Coordinates of C-alpha atoms in Angstrom, one line a residue:
Chain F
X27 CA -11.4 15.6 5.9
X28 CA -9.9 16.2 2.5
X29 CA -10.9 13.5 0.1
X30 CA -9.5 12.7 -3.3
X31 CA -11.8 11.1 -5.9
X32 CA -10.4 9.1 -8.8
X33 CA -12.1 10.3 -12.0
X34 CA -13.1 7.4 -14.2
X35 CA -13.1 8.6 -17.8
X36 CA -12.5 7.4 -21.3
X37 CA -10.1 10.2 -22.3
X38 CA -13.0 12.3 -23.6
X39 CA -15.6 12.4 -21.0
X40 CA -16.2 11.8 -17.3
X41 CA -17.9 8.5 -16.7
X42 CA -21.1 8.3 -14.6
X43 CA -19.4 6.0 -12.0
X44 CA -17.4 9.1 -10.9
X45 CA -20.6 11.0 -9.9
X46 CA -21.7 8.4 -7.3
X47 CA -18.2 8.5 -5.8
X48 CA -18.4 12.2 -5.5
X49 CA -21.6 11.8 -3.4
X50 CA -19.8 9.3 -1.2
X51 CA -16.8 11.5 -0.8
X52 CA -18.9 14.6 0.1
X53 CA -20.1 12.6 3.2
X54 CA -16.5 12.6 4.4
X55 CA -15.6 16.3 3.7
X56 CA -14.0 18.5 1.1
X57 CA -14.0 16.8 -2.4
X58 CA -11.0 17.0 -4.7
X59 CA -10.7 15.1 -8.0
X60 CA -7.8 13.5 -9.8
X61 CA -7.9 13.3 -13.5
X62 CA -5.0 11.2 -14.8
X63 CA -4.4 10.4 -18.5
X64 CA -3.0 11.9 -21.6
X65 CA -4.7 14.8 -23.3
X66 CA -7.3 15.1 -20.6
X67 CA -7.9 18.9 -20.5
X68 CA -11.5 18.4 -21.7
X69 CA -12.1 15.8 -19.0
X70 CA -10.7 18.0 -16.3
X71 CA -12.9 20.9 -17.5
X72 CA -15.9 18.7 -17.4
X73 CA -14.9 17.3 -14.0
X74 CA -14.6 20.8 -12.5
X75 CA -18.3 21.4 -13.2
X76 CA -19.5 18.5 -11.0
X77 CA -21.5 19.9 -8.2
X78 CA -19.7 20.1 -4.9
X79 CA -16.2 19.7 -6.3
X80 CA -13.3 21.8 -5.0
X81 CA -9.9 21.3 -6.7
X82 CA -9.4 19.2 -9.7
X83 CA -5.8 17.8 -9.9
X84 CA -4.8 17.0 -13.5
X85 CA -1.9 14.7 -14.3
X86 CA -1.4 14.7 -18.0
X87 CA 1.4 12.4 -19.1
X88 CA 1.9 9.6 -21.6
X89 CA 2.7 7.4 -18.6
X90 CA -1.0 7.6 -17.6
X91 CA -2.5 7.1 -21.0
X92 CA -3.6 3.6 -20.4
X93 CA -4.1 3.9 -16.6
X94 CA -1.5 1.2 -15.8
X95 CA -1.7 0.7 -12.0
X96 CA 2.1 0.6 -11.8
X97 CA 2.3 4.2 -13.0
X98 CA -0.8 5.8 -11.5
X99 CA -0.6 4.3 -8.0
X100 CA 2.6 6.3 -7.2
X101 CA 0.8 9.4 -8.4
X102 CA -2.1 8.8 -6.1
X103 CA 0.3 8.1 -3.2
X104 CA 2.0 11.4 -3.9
X105 CA -1.3 13.3 -3.6
X106 CA -2.2 11.5 -0.4
X107 CA 0.5 13.6 1.2
X108 CA -2.1 16.2 1.6
X109 CA -5.4 14.3 1.5
X110 CA -6.9 12.1 4.2
X111 CA -8.9 9.7 2.0
X112 CA -9.0 8.5 -1.6
X113 CA -12.1 7.1 -3.1
X114 CA -12.3 5.1 -6.3
X115 CA -15.3 3.8 -8.1
X116 CA -15.5 0.0 -7.9
X117 CA -14.8 -0.2 -11.7
X118 CA -12.1 -2.4 -13.2
X119 CA -9.7 0.5 -13.0
X120 CA -10.6 1.4 -9.5
X121 CA -10.3 -2.2 -8.3
X122 CA -7.0 -2.5 -10.1
X123 CA -5.4 0.6 -8.7
X124 CA -6.8 1.2 -5.2
X125 CA -5.3 -1.8 -3.4
X126 CA -1.9 -1.0 -4.8
X127 CA -2.2 2.5 -3.4
X128 CA -3.4 1.1 -0.1
X129 CA -0.4 -1.2 0.2
X130 CA 2.0 1.6 -0.7
X131 CA 0.4 3.7 2.1
X132 CA 0.4 0.7 4.5
X133 CA -3.4 0.8 5.0
X134 CA -6.2 -1.7 4.6
X135 CA -8.5 -0.8 1.7
X136 CA -12.2 -0.9 2.3
X137 CA -13.8 -2.4 -0.8
X138 CA -17.1 -1.7 -2.5
X139 CA -18.8 0.4 0.2
X140 CA -22.6 0.6 0.3
X141 CA -22.8 3.5 2.8
X142 CA -20.7 5.9 4.8
X143 CA -21.8 5.6 8.4
X144 CA -19.1 8.0 9.8
X145 CA -15.7 9.2 8.9
X146 CA -14.2 5.8 9.8
X147 CA -17.1 3.4 9.5
X148 CA -18.7 2.0 6.4
X149 CA -20.9 -0.9 5.3
X150 CA -20.0 -3.3 2.6
X151 CA -21.3 -6.5 1.1
X152 CA -19.6 -9.9 1.8
X153 CA -20.3 -13.4 0.7
X154 CA -21.8 -12.3 -2.7
X155 CA -24.1 -9.8 -1.0
X156 CA -25.6 -12.4 1.3
X157 CA -24.4 -10.5 4.3
X158 CA -23.7 -6.8 4.9
X159 CA -20.7 -6.0 7.2
X160 CA -20.2 -2.8 9.1
X161 CA -16.5 -2.1 9.4
X162 CA -14.5 0.5 11.2
X163 CA -11.0 1.3 10.2
X164 CA -8.1 2.3 12.5
X165 CA -6.0 3.5 9.6
X166 CA -5.0 7.2 9.5
X167 CA -5.5 7.4 5.7
X168 CA -8.5 5.9 4.0
X169 CA -8.4 4.0 0.7
X170 CA -12.0 3.1 -0.4
X171 CA -13.8 1.7 -3.4
X172 CA -17.4 2.7 -3.9
X173 CA -20.2 0.7 -5.3
X174 CA -21.7 3.1 -7.8
X175 CA -25.3 1.8 -7.6
X176 CA -25.4 2.4 -3.8
X177 CA -25.1 6.2 -4.0
X178 CA -27.0 8.9 -5.8
X179 CA -25.1 10.6 -8.6
X180 CA -23.8 14.1 -8.0
X181 CA -25.0 16.6 -10.5
X182 CA -22.6 16.9 -13.4
X183 CA -23.4 20.6 -13.6
X184 CA -23.3 23.5 -11.2
X185 CA -19.8 23.1 -9.7
X186 CA -16.9 25.5 -10.1
X187 CA -13.8 23.6 -9.1
X188 CA -10.4 25.0 -9.8
X189 CA -8.1 23.0 -12.2
X190 CA -4.5 22.5 -11.1
X191 CA -1.8 20.6 -12.9
X192 CA 0.2 18.1 -10.9
X193 CA 3.7 16.8 -11.7
X194 CA 4.0 13.4 -13.2
X195 CA 5.5 10.6 -11.2
X196 CA 6.7 9.1 -14.4
X197 CA 6.7 5.7 -16.1
X198 CA 7.8 3.0 -13.8
X199 CA 8.6 0.8 -16.8
X200 CA 7.2 -2.4 -15.2
X201 CA 4.4 -2.9 -17.7
X202 CA 3.4 -1.8 -21.2
X203 CA 0.0 -1.5 -22.8
X204 CA -0.4 -3.8 -25.8
X205 CA -3.9 -3.1 -26.9
X206 CA -7.6 -3.2 -26.1
X207 CA -10.7 -4.7 -27.5
X208 CA -13.7 -2.7 -26.5
X209 CA -17.1 -4.2 -27.3
X210 CA -19.2 -1.7 -29.2
X211 CA -22.7 -1.0 -28.0
X212 CA -25.3 1.5 -29.0
X213 CA -27.4 0.6 -25.9
X214 CA -27.2 2.3 -22.5
X215 CA -24.2 1.3 -20.4
X216 CA -25.2 -1.5 -18.0
X217 CA -24.1 0.1 -14.8
X218 CA -26.1 3.3 -15.5
X219 CA -29.1 1.9 -17.4
X220 CA -32.5 2.5 -15.9
X221 CA -33.9 -0.7 -17.4
X222 CA -31.9 -3.9 -18.1
X223 CA -33.1 -6.9 -20.0
X224 CA -30.9 -9.9 -19.2
X225 CA -30.7 -13.3 -20.7
X226 CA -29.5 -16.6 -19.5
X227 CA -28.6 -20.1 -20.6
X228 CA -32.2 -20.9 -21.6
X229 CA -31.7 -18.8 -24.7
X230 CA -29.8 -21.8 -26.1
X231 CA -27.5 -19.9 -28.5
X232 CA -26.2 -16.5 -29.6
X233 CA -28.8 -16.1 -32.4
X234 CA -31.7 -16.6 -30.0
X235 CA -30.1 -14.1 -27.6
X236 CA -29.9 -11.5 -30.3
X237 CA -33.3 -12.2 -31.8
X238 CA -35.2 -12.5 -28.6
X239 CA -33.5 -10.3 -25.9
X240 CA -32.3 -7.4 -28.0
X241 CA -35.6 -6.4 -29.7
X242 CA -37.3 -6.2 -26.2
X243 CA -34.3 -4.2 -24.9
X244 CA -34.5 -1.8 -27.8
X245 CA -38.3 -1.4 -27.3
X246 CA -37.7 -0.4 -23.7
X247 CA -34.5 1.6 -24.3
X248 CA -32.8 -0.8 -22.0
X249 CA -29.3 -2.1 -21.5
X250 CA -28.6 -5.7 -22.2
X251 CA -27.1 -8.0 -19.6
X252 CA -26.5 -11.7 -19.2
X253 CA -25.9 -14.5 -16.7
X254 CA -22.5 -16.1 -16.4
X255 CA -23.9 -19.2 -18.1
X256 CA -24.9 -17.2 -21.2
X257 CA -21.4 -15.6 -21.3
X258 CA -19.5 -18.8 -20.8
X259 CA -21.6 -20.5 -23.5
X260 CA -20.5 -17.7 -25.8
X261 CA -23.9 -16.1 -26.5
X262 CA -22.6 -12.6 -25.6
X263 CA -19.2 -11.1 -24.7
X264 CA -18.2 -11.2 -21.0
X265 CA -18.7 -7.5 -20.3
X266 CA -22.4 -8.3 -20.5
X267 CA -22.1 -10.4 -17.3
X268 CA -24.1 -9.4 -14.3
X269 CA -23.1 -10.9 -11.0
X270 CA -20.6 -11.3 -8.2
X271 CA -17.8 -11.6 -10.7
X272 CA -19.3 -9.4 -13.4
X273 CA -21.1 -6.0 -13.1
X274 CA -23.1 -4.9 -10.2
X275 CA -26.3 -3.2 -11.3
X276 CA -29.3 -1.6 -9.6
X277 CA -31.6 -0.3 -12.4
X278 CA -35.2 0.7 -11.9
X279 CA -36.3 -2.4 -13.7
X280 CA -34.4 -5.6 -14.2
X281 CA -36.0 -8.2 -16.5
X282 CA -34.4 -11.6 -16.1
X283 CA -35.2 -14.0 -18.9
X284 CA -34.3 -17.6 -18.8
X285 CA -32.1 -17.0 -15.8
X286 CA -32.5 -19.4 -12.9
X287 CA -31.1 -17.0 -10.2
X288 CA -27.9 -18.5 -8.8
X289 CA -26.6 -16.6 -5.8
X290 CA -23.7 -15.3 -7.8
X291 CA -26.1 -13.8 -10.3
X292 CA -28.4 -12.4 -7.6
X293 CA -25.3 -10.7 -6.0
X294 CA -25.2 -8.5 -9.1
X295 CA -28.8 -7.4 -9.4
X296 CA -30.8 -8.0 -6.3
X297 CA -30.8 -4.3 -5.4
X298 CA -32.7 -3.5 -8.6
X299 CA -35.9 -1.6 -7.7
X300 CA -38.3 -3.9 -9.6
X301 CA -37.3 -7.4 -10.7
X302 CA -39.3 -9.1 -13.4
X303 CA -38.6 -12.8 -14.1
X304 CA -39.7 -14.9 -17.0
X305 CA -38.8 -18.5 -16.6
X306 CA -40.4 -21.8 -17.4
X307 CA -39.4 -23.4 -14.1
X308 CA -41.8 -22.1 -11.5
X309 CA -39.4 -23.2 -8.7
X310 CA -36.4 -21.3 -10.1
X311 CA -34.8 -19.3 -7.3
X312 CA -35.1 -16.1 -9.4
X313 CA -38.9 -16.1 -8.4
X314 CA -37.9 -15.7 -4.7
X315 CA -36.6 -12.2 -5.5
X316 CA -38.8 -11.2 -8.4
X317 CA -41.5 -8.6 -7.8
X318 CA -43.3 -9.8 -10.9
X319 CA -43.0 -13.3 -12.2
X320 CA -44.3 -14.9 -15.3
X321 CA -44.0 -18.7 -15.7
X322 CA -43.8 -19.9 -19.2
X323 CA -41.7 -20.5 -22.4
X324 CA -39.6 -17.5 -23.1
X325 CA -39.5 -18.3 -26.8
X326 CA -43.3 -17.6 -26.9
X327 CA -43.6 -15.0 -24.1
X328 CA -40.8 -12.6 -25.0
X329 CA -41.6 -12.0 -28.7
X330 CA -45.3 -11.6 -27.6
X331 CA -44.2 -9.1 -25.0
X332 CA -42.0 -7.1 -27.4
X333 CA -45.0 -7.1 -29.9
X334 CA -47.5 -5.8 -27.3
X335 CA -45.3 -3.0 -25.9
Chain U
X12 CA 11.0 -21.0 -13.7
X13 CA 9.2 -21.0 -10.4
X14 CA 5.6 -19.9 -9.7
X15 CA 4.0 -19.2 -6.3
X16 CA 0.2 -19.7 -6.1
X17 CA -1.6 -18.5 -2.9
X18 CA -4.8 -20.3 -2.2
X19 CA -7.6 -19.6 0.3
X20 CA -10.0 -21.9 2.1
X21 CA -13.5 -20.5 1.9
X22 CA -17.1 -21.4 2.4
X23 CA -18.0 -23.6 -0.6
X24 CA -19.5 -21.4 -3.3
X25 CA -22.7 -23.5 -3.6
X26 CA -23.5 -23.1 0.1
X27 CA -25.9 -20.2 1.0
X28 CA -24.2 -18.3 3.8
X29 CA -26.1 -17.9 7.1
X30 CA -25.6 -14.8 9.1
X31 CA -25.2 -15.6 12.8
X32 CA -28.1 -14.4 15.0
X33 CA -25.7 -12.3 17.2
X34 CA -24.5 -10.3 14.2
X35 CA -20.9 -11.3 14.7
X36 CA -20.4 -12.9 11.3
X37 CA -21.4 -15.7 9.0
X38 CA -21.8 -19.2 10.5
X39 CA -19.0 -21.4 9.4
X40 CA -19.5 -24.2 11.8
X41 CA -20.2 -27.6 10.1
X42 CA -20.5 -26.1 6.6
X43 CA -18.6 -27.3 3.5
X44 CA -15.4 -25.5 2.9
X45 CA -13.5 -25.5 -0.4
X46 CA -10.7 -23.9 -2.3
X47 CA -11.7 -20.4 -3.5
X48 CA -12.8 -20.9 -7.1
X49 CA -10.5 -18.2 -8.5
X50 CA -7.6 -19.9 -6.7
X51 CA -8.4 -23.2 -8.4
X52 CA -8.1 -21.3 -11.7
X53 CA -4.7 -19.9 -10.5
X54 CA -3.4 -23.4 -9.6
X55 CA -4.6 -24.7 -13.0
X56 CA -2.9 -21.9 -14.9
X57 CA 0.4 -22.5 -13.1
X58 CA 0.1 -26.2 -14.0
X59 CA -0.6 -25.4 -17.6
X60 CA 2.5 -23.2 -17.7
X61 CA 4.6 -26.3 -16.9
X62 CA 4.8 -26.8 -20.7
X63 CA 6.1 -23.3 -21.1
X64 CA 9.1 -23.4 -18.9
X65 CA 7.6 -23.5 -15.3
X66 CA 9.5 -26.1 -13.3
X67 CA 8.2 -25.7 -9.8
X68 CA 4.9 -24.6 -8.3
X69 CA 4.8 -23.6 -4.7
X70 CA 1.3 -23.2 -3.2
X71 CA 0.8 -21.1 -0.1
X72 CA -2.1 -20.7 2.3
X73 CA -2.6 -18.5 5.3
X74 CA -5.1 -19.2 7.9
X75 CA -6.3 -21.9 10.3
X76 CA -4.6 -25.3 10.4
X77 CA -7.4 -26.8 8.4
X78 CA -6.2 -24.8 5.3
X79 CA -3.8 -27.8 5.0
X80 CA -6.7 -29.6 3.2
X81 CA -6.8 -26.8 0.6
X82 CA -3.1 -27.1 0.1
X83 CA -3.4 -30.8 -0.3
X84 CA -6.0 -30.3 -3.0
X85 CA -3.6 -27.9 -4.9
X86 CA -0.8 -30.5 -4.5
X87 CA -3.2 -33.2 -5.9
X88 CA -3.9 -31.0 -8.9
X89 CA -0.2 -30.8 -9.7
X90 CA 1.6 -28.3 -7.4
X91 CA 4.9 -29.5 -6.1
X92 CA 5.1 -28.3 -2.5
X93 CA 3.2 -26.2 0.0
X94 CA 3.7 -23.6 2.7
X95 CA 1.0 -23.1 5.3
X96 CA 1.2 -20.0 7.5
X97 CA -1.0 -20.8 10.5
X98 CA -2.9 -18.1 12.1
X99 CA -6.0 -18.6 14.2
X100 CA -6.9 -15.0 13.9
X101 CA -8.3 -13.7 10.7
X102 CA -5.6 -12.1 8.5
X103 CA -6.7 -9.2 6.3
X104 CA -5.5 -8.8 2.7
X105 CA -2.8 -6.3 3.8
X106 CA -1.4 -8.9 6.2
X107 CA -1.7 -11.7 3.7
X108 CA 0.1 -9.5 1.1
X109 CA 2.9 -8.7 3.6
X110 CA 3.4 -12.4 4.4
X111 CA 3.3 -13.3 0.7
X112 CA 5.9 -10.6 0.0
X113 CA 8.2 -12.3 2.6
X114 CA 7.6 -15.7 1.0
X115 CA 8.4 -14.2 -2.4
X116 CA 11.6 -12.7 -1.1
X117 CA 12.6 -16.2 0.1
X118 CA 11.4 -18.2 -2.8
X119 CA 12.2 -15.8 -5.6
X120 CA 9.5 -16.9 -8.0
X121 CA 9.2 -15.5 -11.5
X122 CA 5.5 -15.3 -11.2
X123 CA 2.9 -15.1 -8.5
X124 CA -0.6 -16.1 -9.6
X125 CA -3.6 -15.4 -7.3
X126 CA -7.3 -15.5 -7.7
X127 CA -8.9 -12.1 -8.4
X128 CA -11.0 -12.2 -5.2
X129 CA -12.0 -14.5 -2.5
X130 CA -15.7 -15.3 -2.5
X131 CA -16.1 -14.8 1.3
X132 CA -14.8 -11.3 1.9
X133 CA -15.1 -10.2 -1.8
X134 CA -12.2 -7.8 -1.3
X135 CA -10.3 -8.1 -4.5
X136 CA -7.1 -6.6 -3.0
X137 CA -4.4 -9.1 -2.2
X138 CA -2.7 -9.5 -5.6
X139 CA -2.6 -5.8 -6.2
X140 CA -1.3 -5.2 -2.7
X141 CA 1.4 -7.8 -3.1
X142 CA 2.5 -6.3 -6.4
X143 CA 2.7 -2.9 -4.8
X144 CA 4.7 -4.2 -1.8
X145 CA 7.1 -6.0 -4.2
X146 CA 7.3 -3.1 -6.6
X147 CA 6.6 -5.3 -9.6
X148 CA 4.1 -5.3 -12.4
X149 CA 0.5 -6.5 -11.9
X150 CA -2.0 -7.9 -14.3
X151 CA -5.4 -8.3 -12.7
X152 CA -8.5 -10.1 -14.0
X153 CA -6.5 -12.3 -16.4
X154 CA -8.4 -14.2 -19.1
X155 CA -5.3 -15.2 -21.1
X156 CA -1.6 -15.6 -20.0
X157 CA 1.3 -16.0 -22.4
X158 CA 4.6 -16.6 -20.7
X159 CA 8.0 -15.7 -22.3
X160 CA 11.5 -16.0 -20.9
X161 CA 11.6 -12.5 -19.4
X162 CA 8.1 -11.2 -19.7
X163 CA 4.4 -12.3 -19.5
X164 CA 1.6 -11.0 -21.8
X165 CA -1.8 -11.0 -20.1
X166 CA -5.2 -10.3 -21.5
X167 CA -7.4 -8.7 -18.9
X168 CA -11.1 -8.5 -18.5
X169 CA -12.1 -4.9 -18.0
X170 CA -15.3 -2.9 -18.1
X171 CA -16.4 -2.7 -21.7
X172 CA -14.1 -5.4 -23.1
X173 CA -10.6 -6.6 -22.7
X174 CA -7.0 -5.2 -22.6
X175 CA -3.6 -6.7 -23.1
X176 CA -0.5 -5.8 -21.2
X177 CA 3.0 -7.0 -21.1
X178 CA 4.8 -7.2 -17.8
X179 CA 8.4 -7.6 -17.0
X180 CA 9.2 -10.6 -14.8
X181 CA 8.9 -11.1 -11.9
X182 CA 5.2 -10.1 -11.9
X183 CA 1.9 -10.7 -10.2
X184 CA -1.2 -12.0 -12.0
X185 CA -4.8 -12.4 -10.7
X186 CA -7.1 -14.8 -12.4
X187 CA -10.6 -14.2 -13.8
X188 CA -13.2 -16.9 -14.3
X189 CA -12.6 -17.3 -18.0
X190 CA -8.9 -18.0 -17.8
X191 CA -9.3 -21.8 -17.7
X192 CA -11.4 -24.7 -16.6
X193 CA -9.6 -26.2 -13.5
X194 CA -9.0 -29.9 -13.5
X195 CA -10.3 -32.4 -10.9
X196 CA -7.6 -34.2 -8.9
X197 CA -7.6 -37.9 -9.6
X198 CA -7.6 -40.4 -6.8
X199 CA -4.0 -41.6 -7.4
X200 CA -2.9 -37.9 -7.4
X201 CA -4.8 -37.3 -4.2
X202 CA -2.9 -40.2 -2.6
X203 CA 0.4 -38.9 -4.0
X204 CA -0.2 -35.4 -2.8
X205 CA -0.2 -36.8 0.8
X206 CA 3.5 -37.3 0.6
X207 CA 4.4 -34.0 -1.1
X208 CA 6.2 -31.5 1.2
X209 CA 4.2 -29.2 3.3
X210 CA 5.9 -26.9 5.7
X211 CA 4.1 -25.0 8.5
X212 CA 5.0 -21.5 9.6
X213 CA 3.5 -18.7 11.6
X214 CA 3.3 -15.0 10.8
X215 CA 5.9 -14.5 13.6
X216 CA 8.4 -16.6 11.6
X217 CA 8.3 -13.9 8.9
X218 CA 8.3 -11.1 11.4
X219 CA 5.1 -9.7 10.0
X220 CA 2.5 -7.9 12.2
X221 CA -0.9 -9.1 11.0
X222 CA -3.0 -7.2 13.5
X223 CA -6.2 -6.2 11.8
X224 CA -6.8 -2.6 10.8
X225 CA -10.5 -3.1 10.3
X226 CA -13.0 -4.0 13.0
X227 CA -16.2 -5.7 12.0
X228 CA -18.8 -4.0 14.1
X229 CA -21.7 -6.2 12.9
X230 CA -22.8 -8.4 10.1
X231 CA -26.4 -8.5 9.1
X232 CA -28.6 -10.1 6.5
X233 CA -29.4 -7.8 3.5
X234 CA -32.8 -6.3 3.5
X235 CA -35.4 -8.8 2.4
X236 CA -37.4 -8.1 -0.7
X237 CA -41.1 -8.1 -0.2
X238 CA -42.9 -11.0 -1.8
X239 CA -43.7 -10.6 -5.4
X240 CA -46.7 -11.5 -7.5
X241 CA -47.0 -13.9 -10.4
X242 CA -48.9 -12.8 -13.4
X243 CA -50.8 -15.2 -15.6
X244 CA -50.0 -14.0 -19.1
X245 CA -48.2 -11.4 -21.2
X246 CA -51.2 -9.0 -21.2
X247 CA -51.1 -8.8 -17.5
X248 CA -47.3 -8.2 -17.6
X249 CA -47.7 -5.4 -20.2
X250 CA -50.4 -3.8 -18.0
X251 CA -48.0 -3.9 -15.0
X252 CA -45.1 -2.4 -17.1
X253 CA -47.5 0.4 -18.3
X254 CA -48.6 1.1 -14.8
X255 CA -45.0 1.5 -13.7
X256 CA -44.4 3.9 -16.5
X257 CA -41.8 1.6 -18.1
X258 CA -43.8 1.2 -21.3
X259 CA -46.2 3.5 -22.9

């Protein structure tokens, strides 16, 4: 089976999410990559070095500069003329484009897979991760999005893929990019961080969030996450949100501070290797999934913890 | 200007789903069902756009006959009329998108607003599929919508921040959580909604084949985590972190 992998990148470098998708794709067969964007020669060269990669298709055109689904979906459809499957990371780009591709190919997409059972059978979470479904497709072509935290990352080195330019399918002129506001962070990216320190509503305000959560995160070299309550209350921007509707993470260590553990939050972090919970309510649901729990006032505990580390 | 808002009846988001012992699915017998939360946000947004030139809101649901309750809720919030496509068999996003595309062809709305995902199947596909089938622009994960006479400008929640796009109308939008705070239907509006028009159709009326492409082989509970321990104080936690190699 010839599989195509959508390369997630920021115009300069391949993003980690791509590497997990390459691993999933390699379980299906020959792995080709698609790098779409403007001025992406560097990304393509980097992509070609990913272990296990064959051909790297490069579509370099102004129409792809902002990864508008209306423009990139026809490009993917074109390449599906000689591929059997296309896999996207379950990132905001992947989730935006893949279903449009599936509809144009008249196939059902398989979202957010956790495992490849065989060439037509996959597992995926439903009901906020409270159930795992095994699904088998009868479609001839596969369109799949992959949960990055469920697969090992392929090595970014050691491959020797060939780079080949593909013709642009042009600008469909249905949408225009008007701007972006990207939150700046010096800390590790949430979805690839080994340690995450996450704060919830109990922090009470933005100042506390910054003065209590961030020093601990910095001490541990950790990424910083938040519950929906903390985001909705405006303590941190929404791209910090971990959960069913935010980011899905599975770090080595997840430290939940002042987070009760609603099922929507657990959906985003319960596959973390070790979960540590600090909460003053000993009946908080977070303690049912925590490997290590500490009951007490976070305003006393967390500064003390940061101090002693 | 007309807006179509598809809504789905799902297990209430506060209910913890129980996986059936025979592994065929999640037990939905005698549990509370509600409108998918993202769809409530979609209905709310359509109603708010009534100040900005929207004159009619048509809500659509596809599924079992009981989805009528969900449509009545949307009508009570402020939608004008409803279409229910009854199917006892589960319809996948592709089938839903095809049915919606037919409804869009008939109704000719300027905008279709959907939720970004349904909290039962967690697919996050239908809006994008619909836009693809219609060949129109799509703005997914919307946190802000500004409607003009021939275009709509949408701020989208993306990894790392937000993005703004302008789409030509007609277009498809899917809602994210932060777009708005949906209203509660008042009792008088719930009473009034009972007399608003609701037509029933079937997939066959639209000539759409909704046969599923995916077969669910089994549904299981996720692996249980082993019971954790509680530590008494910060020193004990620090010792654990050091033992794990997380801290020096």
